[in-house]
PDB file of C-alpha atoms in Angstrom:
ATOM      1  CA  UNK A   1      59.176 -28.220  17.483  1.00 40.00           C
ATOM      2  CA  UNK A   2      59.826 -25.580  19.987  1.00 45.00           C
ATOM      3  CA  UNK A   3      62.815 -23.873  20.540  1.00 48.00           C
ATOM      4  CA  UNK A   4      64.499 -25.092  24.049  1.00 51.00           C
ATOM      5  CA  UNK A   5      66.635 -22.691  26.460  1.00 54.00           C
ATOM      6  CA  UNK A   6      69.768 -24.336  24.750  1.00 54.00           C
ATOM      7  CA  UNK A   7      68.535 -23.883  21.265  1.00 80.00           C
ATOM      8  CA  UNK A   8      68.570 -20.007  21.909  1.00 85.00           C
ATOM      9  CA  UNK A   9      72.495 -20.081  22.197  1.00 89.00           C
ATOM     10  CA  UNK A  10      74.259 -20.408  18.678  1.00 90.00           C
ATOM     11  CA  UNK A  11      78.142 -20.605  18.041  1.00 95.00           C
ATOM     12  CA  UNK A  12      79.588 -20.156  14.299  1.00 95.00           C
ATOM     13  CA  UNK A  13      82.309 -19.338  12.558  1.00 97.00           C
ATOM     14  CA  UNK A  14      82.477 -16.945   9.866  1.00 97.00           C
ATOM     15  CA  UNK A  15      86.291 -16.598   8.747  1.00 96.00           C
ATOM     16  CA  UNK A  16      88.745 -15.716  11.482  1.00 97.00           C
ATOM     17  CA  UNK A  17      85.640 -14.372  13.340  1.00 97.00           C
ATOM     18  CA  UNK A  18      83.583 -16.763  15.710  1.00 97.00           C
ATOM     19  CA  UNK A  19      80.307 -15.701  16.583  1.00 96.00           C
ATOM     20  CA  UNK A  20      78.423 -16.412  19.576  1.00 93.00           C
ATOM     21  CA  UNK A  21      74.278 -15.447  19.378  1.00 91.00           C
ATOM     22  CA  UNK A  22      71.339 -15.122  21.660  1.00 88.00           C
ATOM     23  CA  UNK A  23      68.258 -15.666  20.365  1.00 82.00           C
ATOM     24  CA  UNK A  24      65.765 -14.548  23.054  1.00 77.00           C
ATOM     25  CA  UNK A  25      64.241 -11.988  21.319  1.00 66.00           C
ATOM     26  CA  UNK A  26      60.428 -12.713  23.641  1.00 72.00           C
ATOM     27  CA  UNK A  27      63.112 -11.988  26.820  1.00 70.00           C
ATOM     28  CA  UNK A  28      65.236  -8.822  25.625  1.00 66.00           C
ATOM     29  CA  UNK A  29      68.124 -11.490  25.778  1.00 65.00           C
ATOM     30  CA  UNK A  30      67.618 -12.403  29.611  1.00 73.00           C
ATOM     31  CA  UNK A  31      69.806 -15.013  30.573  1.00 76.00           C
ATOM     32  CA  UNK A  32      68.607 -17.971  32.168  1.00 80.00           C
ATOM     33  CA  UNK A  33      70.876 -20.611  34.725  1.00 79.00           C
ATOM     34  CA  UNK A  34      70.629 -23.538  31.616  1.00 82.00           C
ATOM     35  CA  UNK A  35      72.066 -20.611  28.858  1.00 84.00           C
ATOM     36  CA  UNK A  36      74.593 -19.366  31.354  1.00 84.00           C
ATOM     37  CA  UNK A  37      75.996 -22.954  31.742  1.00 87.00           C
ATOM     38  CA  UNK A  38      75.935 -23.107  27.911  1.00 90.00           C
ATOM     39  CA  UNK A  39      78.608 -20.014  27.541  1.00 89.00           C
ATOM     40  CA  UNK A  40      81.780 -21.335  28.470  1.00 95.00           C
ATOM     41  CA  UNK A  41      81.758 -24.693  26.362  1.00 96.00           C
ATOM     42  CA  UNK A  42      80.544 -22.844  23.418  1.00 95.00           C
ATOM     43  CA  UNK A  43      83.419 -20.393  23.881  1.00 96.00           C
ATOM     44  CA  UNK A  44      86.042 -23.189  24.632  1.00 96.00           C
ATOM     45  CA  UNK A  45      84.463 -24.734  20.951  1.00 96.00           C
ATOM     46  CA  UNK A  46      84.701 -21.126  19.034  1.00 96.00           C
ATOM     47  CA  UNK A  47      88.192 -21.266  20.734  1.00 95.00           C
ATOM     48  CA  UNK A  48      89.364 -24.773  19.636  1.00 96.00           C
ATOM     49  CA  UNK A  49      87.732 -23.948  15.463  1.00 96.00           C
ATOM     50  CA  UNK A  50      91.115 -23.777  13.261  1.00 95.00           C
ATOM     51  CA  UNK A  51      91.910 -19.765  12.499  1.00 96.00           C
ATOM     52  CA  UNK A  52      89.539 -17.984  14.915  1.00 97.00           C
ATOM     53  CA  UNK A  53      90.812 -15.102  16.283  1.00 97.00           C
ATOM     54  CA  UNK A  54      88.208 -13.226  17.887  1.00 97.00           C
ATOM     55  CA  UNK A  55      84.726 -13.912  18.972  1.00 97.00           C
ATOM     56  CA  UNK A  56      81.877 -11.585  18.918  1.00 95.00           C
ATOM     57  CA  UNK A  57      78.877 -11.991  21.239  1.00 91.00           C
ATOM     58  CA  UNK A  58      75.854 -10.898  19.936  1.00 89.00           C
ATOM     59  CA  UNK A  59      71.969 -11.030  20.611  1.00 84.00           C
ATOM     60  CA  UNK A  60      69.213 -10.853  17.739  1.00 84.00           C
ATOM     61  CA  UNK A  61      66.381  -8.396  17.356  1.00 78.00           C
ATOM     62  CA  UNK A  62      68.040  -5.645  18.335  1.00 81.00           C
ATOM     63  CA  UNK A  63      68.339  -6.859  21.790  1.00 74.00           C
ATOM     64  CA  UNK A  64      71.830  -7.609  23.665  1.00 73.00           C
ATOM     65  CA  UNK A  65      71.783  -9.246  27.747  1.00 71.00           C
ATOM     66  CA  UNK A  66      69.617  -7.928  29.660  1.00 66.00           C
ATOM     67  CA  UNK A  67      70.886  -9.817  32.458  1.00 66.00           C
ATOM     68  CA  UNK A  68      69.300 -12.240  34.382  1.00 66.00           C
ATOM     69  CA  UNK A  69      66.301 -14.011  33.952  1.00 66.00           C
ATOM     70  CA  UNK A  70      64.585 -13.040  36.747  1.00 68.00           C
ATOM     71  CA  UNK A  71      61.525 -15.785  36.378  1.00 72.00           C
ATOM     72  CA  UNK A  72      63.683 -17.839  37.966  1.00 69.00           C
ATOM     73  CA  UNK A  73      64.834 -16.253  40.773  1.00 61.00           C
ATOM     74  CA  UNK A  74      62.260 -18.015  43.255  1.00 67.00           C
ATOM     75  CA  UNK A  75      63.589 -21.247  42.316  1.00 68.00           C
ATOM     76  CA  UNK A  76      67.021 -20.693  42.348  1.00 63.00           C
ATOM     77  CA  UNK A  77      66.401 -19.352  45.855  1.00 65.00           C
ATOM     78  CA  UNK A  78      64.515 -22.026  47.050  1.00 71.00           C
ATOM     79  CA  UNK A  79      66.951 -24.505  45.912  1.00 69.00           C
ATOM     80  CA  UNK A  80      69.827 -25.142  48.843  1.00 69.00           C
ATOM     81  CA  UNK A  81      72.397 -26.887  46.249  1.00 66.00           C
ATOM     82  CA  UNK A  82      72.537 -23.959  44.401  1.00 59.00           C
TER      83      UNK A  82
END
């Protein structure tokens, strides 16, 4: 099945280390509105995991943020509750 917007946003822990990845390798890590609403529960999770003590956010394929995803900017405009 295909990978969703969500999908692309993984938390783990790895010791005393918690990890949190981006895996939008096609977008140079762009964020989009559904994975920026996805950060701060999967940081408050990392935060809550017994014996973590630092997280590290991370992107795959080389690739970090590379800010917004600007594909949606034309909707996000157009929409007045946003």
């Amino acid at each position: 099945s295909p990978m969703t917007e969500v999908d692309a946003l993984h938390a783990r822990v790895d010791g005393s280390i918690g990890w949190l990845t981006l895996d939008r390798p096609e977008s140079r890590g762009a964020l989009t509105r559904a994975l920026w609403e996805q950060i701060p529960p999967k940081l408050e999770w990392l935060g809550n995991q017994d014996g973590v003590r630092a997280v590290v956010i991370t992107g795959t394929a080389g690739n970090f943020i590379a800010g917004a995803d600007i594909s949606e900017f034309a909707q996000l405009r157009s929409d007045p509750g946003l």
